[in-house]
PDB file of C-alpha atoms and ligand atoms in Angstrom:
ATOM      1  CA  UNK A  87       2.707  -8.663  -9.434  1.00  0.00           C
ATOM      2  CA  UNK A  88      -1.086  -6.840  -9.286  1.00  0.00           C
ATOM      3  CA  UNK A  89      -1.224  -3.729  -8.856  1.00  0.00           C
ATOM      4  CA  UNK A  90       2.040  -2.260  -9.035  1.00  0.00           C
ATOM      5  CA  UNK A  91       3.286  -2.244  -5.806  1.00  0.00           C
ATOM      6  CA  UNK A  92       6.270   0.169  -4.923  1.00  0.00           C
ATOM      7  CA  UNK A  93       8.044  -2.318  -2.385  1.00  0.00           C
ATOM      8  CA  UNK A  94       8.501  -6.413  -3.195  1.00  0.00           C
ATOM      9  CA  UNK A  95      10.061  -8.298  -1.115  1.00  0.00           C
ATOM     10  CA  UNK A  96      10.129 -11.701  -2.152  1.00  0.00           C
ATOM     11  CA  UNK A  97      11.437 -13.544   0.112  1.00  0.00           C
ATOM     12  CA  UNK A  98       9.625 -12.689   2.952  1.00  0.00           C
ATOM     13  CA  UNK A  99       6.231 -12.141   0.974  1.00  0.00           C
ATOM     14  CA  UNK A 100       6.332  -8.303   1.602  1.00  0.00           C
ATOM     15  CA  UNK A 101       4.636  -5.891  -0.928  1.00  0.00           C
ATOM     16  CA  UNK A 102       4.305  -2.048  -0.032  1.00  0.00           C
ATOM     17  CA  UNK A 103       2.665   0.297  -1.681  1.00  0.00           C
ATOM     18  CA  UNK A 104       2.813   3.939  -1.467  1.00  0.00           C
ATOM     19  CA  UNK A 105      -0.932   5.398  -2.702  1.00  0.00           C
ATOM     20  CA  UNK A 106      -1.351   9.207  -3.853  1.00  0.00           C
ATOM     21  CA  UNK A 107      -3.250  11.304  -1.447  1.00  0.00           C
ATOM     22  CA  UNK A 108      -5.144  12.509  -4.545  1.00  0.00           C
ATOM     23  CA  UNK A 109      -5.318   9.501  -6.623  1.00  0.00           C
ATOM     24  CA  UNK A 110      -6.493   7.230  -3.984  1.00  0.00           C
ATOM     25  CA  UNK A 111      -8.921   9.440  -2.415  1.00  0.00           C
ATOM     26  CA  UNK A 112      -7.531  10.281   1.056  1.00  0.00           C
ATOM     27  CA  UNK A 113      -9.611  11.266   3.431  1.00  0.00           C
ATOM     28  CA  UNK A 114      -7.813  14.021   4.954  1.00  0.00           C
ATOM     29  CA  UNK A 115      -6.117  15.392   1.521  1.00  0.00           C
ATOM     30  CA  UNK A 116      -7.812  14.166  -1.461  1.00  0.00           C
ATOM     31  CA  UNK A 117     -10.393  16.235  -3.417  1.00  0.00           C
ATOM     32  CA  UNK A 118     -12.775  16.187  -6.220  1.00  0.00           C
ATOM     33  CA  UNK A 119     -11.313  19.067  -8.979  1.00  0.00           C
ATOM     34  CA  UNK A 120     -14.231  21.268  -9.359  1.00  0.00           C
ATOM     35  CA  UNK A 121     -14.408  20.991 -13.180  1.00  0.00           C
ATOM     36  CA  UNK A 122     -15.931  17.763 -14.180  1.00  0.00           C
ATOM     37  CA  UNK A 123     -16.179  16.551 -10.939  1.00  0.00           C
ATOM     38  CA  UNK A 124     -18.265  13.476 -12.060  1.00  0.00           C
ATOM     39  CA  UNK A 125     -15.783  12.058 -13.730  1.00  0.00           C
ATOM     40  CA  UNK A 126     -12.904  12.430 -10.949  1.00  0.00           C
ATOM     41  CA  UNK A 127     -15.363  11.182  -8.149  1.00  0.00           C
ATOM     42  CA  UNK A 128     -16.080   7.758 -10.557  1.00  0.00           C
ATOM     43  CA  UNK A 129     -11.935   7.508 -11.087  1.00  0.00           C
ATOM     44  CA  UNK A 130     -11.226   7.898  -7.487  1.00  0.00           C
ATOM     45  CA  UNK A 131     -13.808   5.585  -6.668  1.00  0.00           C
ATOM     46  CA  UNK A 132     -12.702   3.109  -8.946  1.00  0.00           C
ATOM     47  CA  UNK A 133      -9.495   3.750  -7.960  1.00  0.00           C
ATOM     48  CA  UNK A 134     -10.350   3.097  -4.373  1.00  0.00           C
ATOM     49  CA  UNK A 135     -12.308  -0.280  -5.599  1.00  0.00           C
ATOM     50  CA  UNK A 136      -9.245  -0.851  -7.369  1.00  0.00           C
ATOM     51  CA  UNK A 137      -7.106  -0.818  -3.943  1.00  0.00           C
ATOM     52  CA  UNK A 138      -9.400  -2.936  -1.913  1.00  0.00           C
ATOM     53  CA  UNK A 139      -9.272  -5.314  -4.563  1.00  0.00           C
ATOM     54  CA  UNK A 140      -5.430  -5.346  -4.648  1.00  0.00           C
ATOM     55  CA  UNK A 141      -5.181  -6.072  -1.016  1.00  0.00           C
ATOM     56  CA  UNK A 142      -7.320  -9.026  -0.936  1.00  0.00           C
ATOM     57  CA  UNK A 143      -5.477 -10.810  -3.659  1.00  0.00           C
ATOM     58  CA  UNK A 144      -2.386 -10.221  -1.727  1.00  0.00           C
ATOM     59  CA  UNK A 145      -3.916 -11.308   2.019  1.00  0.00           C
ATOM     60  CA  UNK A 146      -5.599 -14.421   0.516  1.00  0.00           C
ATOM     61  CA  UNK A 147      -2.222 -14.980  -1.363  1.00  0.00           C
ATOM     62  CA  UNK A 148      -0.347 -15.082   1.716  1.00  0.00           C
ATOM     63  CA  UNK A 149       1.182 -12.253   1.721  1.00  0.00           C
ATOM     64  CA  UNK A 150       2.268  -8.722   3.815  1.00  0.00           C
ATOM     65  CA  UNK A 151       0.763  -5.737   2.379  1.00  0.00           C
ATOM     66  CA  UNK A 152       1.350  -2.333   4.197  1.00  0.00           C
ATOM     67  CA  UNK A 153      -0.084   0.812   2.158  1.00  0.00           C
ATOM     68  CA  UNK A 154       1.325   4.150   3.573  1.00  0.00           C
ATOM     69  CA  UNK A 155      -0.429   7.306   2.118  1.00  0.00           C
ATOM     70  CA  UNK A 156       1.926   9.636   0.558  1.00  0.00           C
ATOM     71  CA  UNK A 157       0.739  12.206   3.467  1.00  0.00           C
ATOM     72  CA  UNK A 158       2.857   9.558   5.560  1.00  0.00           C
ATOM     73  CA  UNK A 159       6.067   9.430   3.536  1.00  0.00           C
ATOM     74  CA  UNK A 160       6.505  13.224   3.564  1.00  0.00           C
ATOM     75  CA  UNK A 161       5.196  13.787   7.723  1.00  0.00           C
ATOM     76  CA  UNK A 162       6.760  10.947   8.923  1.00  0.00           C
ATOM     77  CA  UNK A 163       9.407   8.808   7.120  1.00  0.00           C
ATOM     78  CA  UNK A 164      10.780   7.009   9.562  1.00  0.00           C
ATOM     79  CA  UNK A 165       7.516   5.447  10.979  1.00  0.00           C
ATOM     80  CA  UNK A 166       7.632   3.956   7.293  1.00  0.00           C
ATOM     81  CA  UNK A 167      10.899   2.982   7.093  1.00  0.00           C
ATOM     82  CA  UNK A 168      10.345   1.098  10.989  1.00  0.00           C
ATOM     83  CA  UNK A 169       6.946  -0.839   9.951  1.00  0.00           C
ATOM     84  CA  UNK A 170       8.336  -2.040   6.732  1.00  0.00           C
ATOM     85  CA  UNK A 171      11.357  -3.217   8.822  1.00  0.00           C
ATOM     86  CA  UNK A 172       9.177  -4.709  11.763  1.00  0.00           C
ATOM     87  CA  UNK A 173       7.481  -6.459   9.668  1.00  0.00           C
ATOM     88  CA  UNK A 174      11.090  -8.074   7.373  1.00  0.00           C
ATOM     89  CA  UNK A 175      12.241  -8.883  11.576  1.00  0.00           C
ATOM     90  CA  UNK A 176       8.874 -10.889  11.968  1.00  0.00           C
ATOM     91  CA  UNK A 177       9.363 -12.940   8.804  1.00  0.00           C
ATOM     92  CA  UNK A 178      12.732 -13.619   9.194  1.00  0.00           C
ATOM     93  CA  UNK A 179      11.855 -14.730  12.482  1.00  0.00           C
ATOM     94  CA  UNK A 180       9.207 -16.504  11.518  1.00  0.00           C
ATOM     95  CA  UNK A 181      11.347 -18.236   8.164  1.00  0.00           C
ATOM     96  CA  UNK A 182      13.820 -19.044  10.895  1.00  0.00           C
ATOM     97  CA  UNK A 183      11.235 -21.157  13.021  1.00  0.00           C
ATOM     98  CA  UNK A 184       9.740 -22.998   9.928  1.00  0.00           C
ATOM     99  CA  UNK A 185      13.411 -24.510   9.330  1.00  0.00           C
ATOM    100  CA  UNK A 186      13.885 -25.721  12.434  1.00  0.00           C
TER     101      UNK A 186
HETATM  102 ZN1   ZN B 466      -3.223  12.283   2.599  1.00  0.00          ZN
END
């Protein structure tokens, strides 16, 4: 698996990953430490390249990627918990259909 996601489920081709308000440079939390700030920007950045990247391997790949910001987990858990199971409903249904 690329990337390291936090969530895999296999069977329905479901891979979640949780990204670091910091680490992934969020928009409404994430900041560039004032001491060698060069560097930080370039890691977020890459960072941020990084992520983009991720999720296009796993859309051409087939699969369902959700990223939640870690903002998300700690506000609102439960918005989290019901997209990730949404989604696991909509495969199963859609597993279902294919064997028929
Ligand atoms: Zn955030």
């Amino acid at each position: 698996m690329i990337g390291k996601p936090d969530i895999v489920i296999k069977k329905y081709k479901i891979v979640v990953f949780i990204d670091s308000c910091f680490w992934h440079g969020c928009k409404e939390h994430g900041h560039i430490p004032k001491s060698n700030s060069d560097y930080w920007a370039e890691k977020i950045e890459k960072n941020i390249m990084r992520d983009n990247m991720v999720t296009s391997f796993y859309k051409d790949a087939g699969w369902n990627i959700i990223r939640f910001w870690e903002h998300q987990i700690k506000q609102d858990l439960s918005i989290v918990i019901e997209t990730i199971t949404n989604l696991i409903e909509n495969e199963r249904i859609k597993q279902k259909n294919e064997q028929l």
